[in-house]
Tab-separated table of C-alpha atoms in Angstrom:
chain	number	residue	atom	x	y	z
Q	292	UNK	CA	100.852	77.387	95.486
Q	293	UNK	CA	102.923	77.021	98.375
Q	294	UNK	CA	102.430	80.312	99.509
Q	295	UNK	CA	98.613	80.172	99.097
Q	296	UNK	CA	98.794	76.892	101.310
Q	297	UNK	CA	100.899	78.860	103.902
Q	298	UNK	CA	98.442	81.557	103.994
Q	299	UNK	CA	95.339	79.194	104.420
Q	300	UNK	CA	97.266	77.272	107.053
Q	301	UNK	CA	97.997	80.335	109.287
Q	302	UNK	CA	94.394	81.578	108.990
Q	303	UNK	CA	93.137	78.319	110.370
Q	304	UNK	CA	95.693	78.104	112.882
Q	305	UNK	CA	94.769	81.836	114.031
Q	306	UNK	CA	91.045	80.830	114.251
Q	307	UNK	CA	91.595	77.686	116.289
Q	308	UNK	CA	94.207	79.337	118.639
Q	309	UNK	CA	91.636	81.963	119.610
Q	310	UNK	CA	89.425	79.171	120.874
Q	311	UNK	CA	91.845	78.020	123.507
Q	312	UNK	CA	93.092	81.535	124.778
Q	313	UNK	CA	91.144	83.813	127.309
Q	314	UNK	CA	92.136	87.169	125.782
Q	315	UNK	CA	91.891	87.227	121.997
Q	316	UNK	CA	92.414	90.896	121.664
Q	317	UNK	CA	95.746	90.833	123.484
Q	318	UNK	CA	96.881	87.823	121.413
Q	319	UNK	CA	96.186	89.657	118.319
Q	320	UNK	CA	97.662	92.867	119.510
Q	321	UNK	CA	100.820	91.219	120.405
Q	322	UNK	CA	101.165	89.575	117.019
Q	323	UNK	CA	100.413	92.736	115.254
Q	324	UNK	CA	103.155	94.657	117.285
Q	325	UNK	CA	105.830	92.080	116.481
Q	326	UNK	CA	104.834	92.376	112.787
Q	327	UNK	CA	104.863	96.131	113.037
Q	328	UNK	CA	108.064	96.594	114.962
Q	329	UNK	CA	110.244	93.734	113.850
Q	330	UNK	CA	109.157	91.810	110.854
Q	331	UNK	CA	107.982	94.651	108.539
Q	332	UNK	CA	110.970	96.892	109.315
Q	333	UNK	CA	113.433	93.934	108.714
Q	334	UNK	CA	111.701	93.297	105.205
Q	335	UNK	CA	112.117	96.963	104.406
Q	336	UNK	CA	115.623	97.121	105.309
Q	337	UNK	CA	116.334	94.178	103.205
Q	338	UNK	CA	114.046	94.375	100.045
Q	339	UNK	CA	113.972	98.381	99.695
Q	340	UNK	CA	117.632	98.495	100.377
Q	341	UNK	CA	118.317	95.942	97.515
Q	342	UNK	CA	115.541	97.320	95.050
Q	343	UNK	CA	117.101	99.775	92.578
Q	344	UNK	CA	115.152	102.924	92.137
Q	345	UNK	CA	114.056	104.116	88.754
Q	346	UNK	CA	111.231	106.004	87.123
Q	347	UNK	CA	109.471	102.734	87.338
Q	348	UNK	CA	108.839	103.444	90.872
Q	349	UNK	CA	106.881	106.579	90.269
Q	350	UNK	CA	103.600	105.044	89.534
Q	351	UNK	CA	103.733	102.664	92.583
Q	352	UNK	CA	104.479	105.607	94.808
Q	353	UNK	CA	101.772	107.910	93.489
Q	354	UNK	CA	99.158	105.143	93.032
Q	355	UNK	CA	97.847	105.268	96.686
Q	356	UNK	CA	97.356	109.145	96.551
Q	357	UNK	CA	95.641	108.938	93.206
Q	358	UNK	CA	93.038	106.135	94.462
Q	359	UNK	CA	92.472	108.138	97.813
Q	360	UNK	CA	91.548	111.102	95.722
Q	361	UNK	CA	89.293	109.066	93.449
Q	362	UNK	CA	87.662	107.412	96.752
Q	363	UNK	CA	86.611	111.057	97.735
Q	364	UNK	CA	85.072	111.717	94.567
Q	365	UNK	CA	83.418	108.511	94.480
Q	366	UNK	CA	81.958	108.813	98.066
Q	367	UNK	CA	80.592	112.237	97.243
Q	368	UNK	CA	78.920	111.070	94.070
Q	369	UNK	CA	77.228	108.331	95.935
Q	370	UNK	CA	76.301	110.705	98.698
Q	371	UNK	CA	74.032	112.331	96.284
Q	372	UNK	CA	71.871	109.284	96.009
Q	373	UNK	CA	72.520	107.615	99.508
Q	374	UNK	CA	72.147	109.826	102.488
Q	375	UNK	CA	74.838	109.566	105.002
Q	376	UNK	CA	76.054	111.427	108.011
Q	377	UNK	CA	79.472	113.428	108.234
Q	378	UNK	CA	80.905	110.813	110.272
Q	379	UNK	CA	79.986	108.001	107.982
Q	380	UNK	CA	81.222	110.014	104.976
Q	381	UNK	CA	84.675	110.296	106.649
Q	382	UNK	CA	84.676	106.820	107.742
Q	383	UNK	CA	84.172	105.429	104.172
Q	384	UNK	CA	86.707	107.665	102.776
Q	385	UNK	CA	89.324	106.719	105.213
Q	386	UNK	CA	88.631	103.120	104.970
Q	387	UNK	CA	88.024	102.652	101.360
Q	388	UNK	CA	90.698	105.107	100.531
Q	389	UNK	CA	93.595	103.261	102.199
Q	390	UNK	CA	94.691	99.645	101.639
Q	391	UNK	CA	96.083	96.672	103.810
Q	392	UNK	CA	99.229	96.694	101.659
Q	393	UNK	CA	101.479	95.557	104.370
Q	394	UNK	CA	99.519	92.885	106.562
Q	395	UNK	CA	97.677	91.367	103.619
Q	396	UNK	CA	99.367	92.896	100.665
Q	397	UNK	CA	102.986	91.600	101.161
Q	398	UNK	CA	101.820	87.834	102.062
Q	399	UNK	CA	99.456	87.797	99.274
Q	400	UNK	CA	101.838	89.141	96.620
Q	401	UNK	CA	104.557	86.650	97.850
Q	402	UNK	CA	102.173	83.848	97.528
Q	403	UNK	CA	100.655	84.887	94.076
Q	404	UNK	CA	103.824	85.891	92.322
Q	405	UNK	CA	106.226	83.358	93.950
Q	406	UNK	CA	109.286	85.591	93.679
Q	407	UNK	CA	110.784	88.205	95.950
Q	408	UNK	CA	112.525	89.870	93.162
Q	409	UNK	CA	110.158	92.733	92.947
Q	410	UNK	CA	108.962	92.802	96.370
Q	411	UNK	CA	110.514	96.200	96.932
Q	412	UNK	CA	107.920	97.353	94.531
Q	413	UNK	CA	105.234	96.303	96.851
Q	414	UNK	CA	106.857	97.936	99.794
Q	415	UNK	CA	107.107	101.089	97.937
Q	416	UNK	CA	103.374	101.116	97.504
Q	417	UNK	CA	103.032	99.892	101.218
Q	418	UNK	CA	105.111	102.899	102.564
Q	419	UNK	CA	103.726	105.650	100.306
Q	420	UNK	CA	100.230	104.395	101.592
Q	421	UNK	CA	101.342	104.679	105.307
Q	422	UNK	CA	102.528	108.251	104.582
Q	423	UNK	CA	99.130	108.817	103.075
Q	424	UNK	CA	97.373	107.499	106.077
Q	425	UNK	CA	99.312	109.615	108.759
Q	426	UNK	CA	99.050	112.908	106.693
Q	427	UNK	CA	95.812	113.206	104.326
Q	428	UNK	CA	94.170	110.252	105.987
Q	429	UNK	CA	94.496	111.623	109.472
Q	430	UNK	CA	93.533	115.173	108.140
Q	431	UNK	CA	90.067	113.470	106.679
Q	432	UNK	CA	89.693	111.712	110.081
Q	433	UNK	CA	89.996	114.896	112.091
Q	434	UNK	CA	87.989	116.992	109.622
Q	435	UNK	CA	84.866	114.539	109.491
Q	436	UNK	CA	84.909	113.713	113.205
Q	437	UNK	CA	85.013	117.578	114.194
Q	438	UNK	CA	88.118	117.272	115.932
Q	439	UNK	CA	90.856	119.971	115.845
Q	440	UNK	CA	93.283	119.202	113.066
Q	441	UNK	CA	96.703	118.737	114.408
Q	442	UNK	CA	99.524	118.415	111.472
Q	443	UNK	CA	102.190	118.528	114.195
Q	444	UNK	CA	100.398	115.487	115.954
Q	445	UNK	CA	100.044	113.348	112.807
Q	446	UNK	CA	103.635	114.033	111.427
Q	447	UNK	CA	104.908	113.249	115.027
Q	448	UNK	CA	103.328	109.953	114.725
Q	449	UNK	CA	104.427	109.318	111.294
Q	450	UNK	CA	108.123	109.896	111.966
Q	451	UNK	CA	107.857	107.440	115.119
Q	452	UNK	CA	106.310	104.609	113.079
Q	453	UNK	CA	108.738	101.707	112.958
Q	454	UNK	CA	108.546	100.933	109.148
Q	455	UNK	CA	108.788	104.543	108.208
Q	456	UNK	CA	112.092	104.656	110.193
Q	457	UNK	CA	113.137	101.452	108.617
Q	458	UNK	CA	112.514	103.097	105.185
Q	459	UNK	CA	114.598	106.086	106.084
Q	460	UNK	CA	117.583	103.978	107.024
Q	461	UNK	CA	117.112	101.538	103.822
Q	462	UNK	CA	117.629	104.596	101.644
Q	463	UNK	CA	120.310	105.937	103.904
Q	464	UNK	CA	122.123	102.671	103.687
Q	465	UNK	CA	121.789	102.121	99.921
Q	466	UNK	CA	125.265	103.021	98.945
Q	467	UNK	CA	126.572	100.214	101.459
Q	468	UNK	CA	126.534	96.415	100.995
Q	469	UNK	CA	125.300	94.537	103.967
Q	470	UNK	CA	127.544	91.865	105.431
Q	471	UNK	CA	126.208	88.369	104.909
Q	472	UNK	CA	125.062	87.950	108.589
Q	473	UNK	CA	123.036	91.106	108.419
Q	474	UNK	CA	121.351	90.038	105.259
Q	475	UNK	CA	120.609	86.458	106.771
Q	476	UNK	CA	119.147	88.084	109.891
Q	477	UNK	CA	116.953	90.562	107.847
Q	478	UNK	CA	115.707	87.900	105.758
Q	479	UNK	CA	115.018	85.658	108.684
Q	480	UNK	CA	113.058	88.298	110.540
Q	481	UNK	CA	111.414	89.573	107.517
Q	482	UNK	CA	109.934	86.079	106.583
Q	483	UNK	CA	108.012	86.108	109.869
Q	484	UNK	CA	105.532	88.715	108.313
Q	485	UNK	CA	103.352	86.242	106.555
Q	486	UNK	CA	102.787	83.729	109.609
Q	487	UNK	CA	102.544	86.687	111.772
Q	488	UNK	CA	100.035	88.803	110.039
Q	489	UNK	CA	97.993	85.775	108.610
Q	490	UNK	CA	97.479	84.241	112.048
Q	491	UNK	CA	96.494	87.749	113.304
Q	492	UNK	CA	93.898	87.905	110.481
Q	493	UNK	CA	92.705	84.478	111.222
Q	494	UNK	CA	92.214	85.264	114.665
Q	495	UNK	CA	90.297	88.325	113.907
Q	496	UNK	CA	87.857	86.830	111.328
Q	497	UNK	CA	84.239	87.412	112.684
Q	498	UNK	CA	80.884	87.668	111.127
Q	499	UNK	CA	79.218	91.097	111.661
Q	500	UNK	CA	75.839	91.056	113.672
Q	501	UNK	CA	74.884	94.481	112.911
Q	502	UNK	CA	72.665	94.521	109.875
Q	503	UNK	CA	72.014	98.182	109.907
Q	504	UNK	CA	75.631	98.740	108.574
Q	505	UNK	CA	75.137	96.375	105.473
Q	506	UNK	CA	74.190	99.318	103.069
Q	507	UNK	CA	77.213	101.271	103.999
Q	508	UNK	CA	79.543	98.168	104.191
Q	509	UNK	CA	78.472	97.115	100.739
Q	510	UNK	CA	79.178	100.783	99.378
Q	511	UNK	CA	82.760	100.998	100.956
Q	512	UNK	CA	83.628	97.413	99.940
Q	513	UNK	CA	82.395	97.814	96.306
Q	514	UNK	CA	84.652	100.959	96.123
Q	515	UNK	CA	87.692	99.423	97.833
Q	516	UNK	CA	87.639	95.994	96.351
Q	517	UNK	CA	86.090	96.442	92.809
Q	518	UNK	CA	86.059	99.930	91.587
Q	519	UNK	CA	89.533	101.114	92.671
Q	520	UNK	CA	91.392	98.155	91.163
Q	521	UNK	CA	89.182	98.555	87.982
Q	522	UNK	CA	90.368	102.138	87.909
Q	523	UNK	CA	94.038	101.076	88.171
Q	524	UNK	CA	93.463	98.385	85.548
Q	525	UNK	CA	91.986	100.816	83.192
Q	526	UNK	CA	94.871	103.359	83.884
Q	527	UNK	CA	97.309	100.398	82.945
Q	528	UNK	CA	95.574	99.480	79.875
Q	529	UNK	CA	94.840	102.920	78.529
Q	530	UNK	CA	96.778	105.598	80.066
Q	531	UNK	CA	100.191	104.493	81.541
Q	532	UNK	CA	101.885	100.945	82.200
Q	533	UNK	CA	105.345	100.138	83.096
Q	534	UNK	CA	107.364	98.035	80.497
Q	535	UNK	CA	107.715	95.606	83.434
Q	536	UNK	CA	104.655	93.444	83.846
Q	537	UNK	CA	105.596	92.559	87.356
Q	538	UNK	CA	105.348	96.202	88.518
Q	539	UNK	CA	101.879	96.477	86.861
Q	540	UNK	CA	100.808	93.400	88.375
Q	541	UNK	CA	101.959	94.535	91.956
Q	542	UNK	CA	100.394	98.100	91.692
Q	543	UNK	CA	96.979	96.471	90.662
Q	544	UNK	CA	97.135	93.880	93.447
Q	545	UNK	CA	97.908	96.546	96.046
Q	546	UNK	CA	95.093	98.625	94.705
Q	547	UNK	CA	92.601	95.968	95.476
Q	548	UNK	CA	93.762	95.037	98.938
Q	549	UNK	CA	91.358	95.263	101.768
Q	550	UNK	CA	90.842	98.202	104.203
Q	551	UNK	CA	93.958	98.543	106.416
Q	552	UNK	CA	93.961	97.752	110.167
Q	553	UNK	CA	95.674	100.930	111.192
Q	554	UNK	CA	92.973	102.847	109.483
Q	555	UNK	CA	90.418	101.182	111.886
Q	556	UNK	CA	92.510	102.383	114.825
Q	557	UNK	CA	92.724	105.987	113.561
Q	558	UNK	CA	88.913	106.033	112.980
Q	559	UNK	CA	88.535	104.779	116.573
Q	560	UNK	CA	90.934	107.367	117.979
Q	561	UNK	CA	89.327	110.190	115.985
Q	562	UNK	CA	85.738	109.433	116.813
Q	563	UNK	CA	84.520	108.097	113.272
Q	564	UNK	CA	82.367	105.172	112.852
Q	565	UNK	CA	84.450	102.528	114.629
Q	566	UNK	CA	81.949	99.804	114.055
Q	567	UNK	CA	81.501	100.350	110.341
Q	568	UNK	CA	85.474	100.535	110.097
Q	569	UNK	CA	86.057	97.326	111.998
Q	570	UNK	CA	83.421	95.491	109.876
Q	571	UNK	CA	84.877	96.721	106.752
Q	572	UNK	CA	88.037	95.342	107.494
Q	573	UNK	CA	86.842	92.122	109.048
Q	574	UNK	CA	84.764	91.411	106.093
Q	575	UNK	CA	86.859	92.920	103.417
Q	576	UNK	CA	90.035	90.821	104.190
Q	577	UNK	CA	88.667	87.383	103.474
Q	578	UNK	CA	86.738	88.684	100.273
Q	579	UNK	CA	89.997	90.255	99.062
Q	580	UNK	CA	91.604	86.668	99.030
Q	581	UNK	CA	89.160	85.979	96.212
Q	582	UNK	CA	89.216	89.358	94.460
Q	583	UNK	CA	92.760	90.275	94.447
Q	584	UNK	CA	93.884	86.982	92.561
Q	585	UNK	CA	91.172	87.813	90.021
Q	586	UNK	CA	92.595	91.229	89.098
Q	587	UNK	CA	96.079	89.492	89.050
Q	588	UNK	CA	95.037	87.019	86.360
Q	589	UNK	CA	93.557	89.807	84.274
Q	590	UNK	CA	96.989	91.315	83.701
Q	591	UNK	CA	99.221	88.269	83.728
């Protein structure tokens, strides 16, 4: 309950602060940069380093890729009945196929589960999701926008991304035990992820004004927030589930997270439908605060 109150407080603070500053976009950008370059890498260096790696990690690591492929199939099935342009198709695949597993996922999982013992699992899903975004996701963005596909450019962006660098060092340093002051520093910096990201989300909450996008918005969010977590739930119930219920809960919650912010940036950079991408994220995040807990309680 304390975690939920913290999230709600930060959302309110974010919304209130934007009424007192002249440049909202710079404020949000600054918060996101600190979260991406400081808080999230510190959390990864702390939790992934301490999380033991086992076969239970395979499904969390594979789940983003499975869901992305399922999204492609769903969008093309819907396309049979609902006409959509090449640009719209690519936008829906990219935004519905990737999830906000760090900015929203980590704080919400911390708040719902009330324990950090298995937070490393959430970060495995998150890092797999980032690798997916900068590889297959970027390929999709290039293909549907008509731009020249550059594998080298996408991989270069991936290896420069601070959380990915942190992931590399977290595994490299696994044989070593951190000194207490290093652990304390990483825990302190990592604890910033919730206030930073939730204030940023609160500052960015807006009501869409373009009614023409409502149909595609509904399609995208239905896939992202309902169908994909239902697919994972069915998989956990009938095909494969870890003996550790916490891992199952984390995979299910991460599957139901809203579209990711960085996917919006890629959509804008690659010439996809930036307005649809932005609205999917802006509307999807607050809705996910209701849908994700519902799925969590289905498998508790």
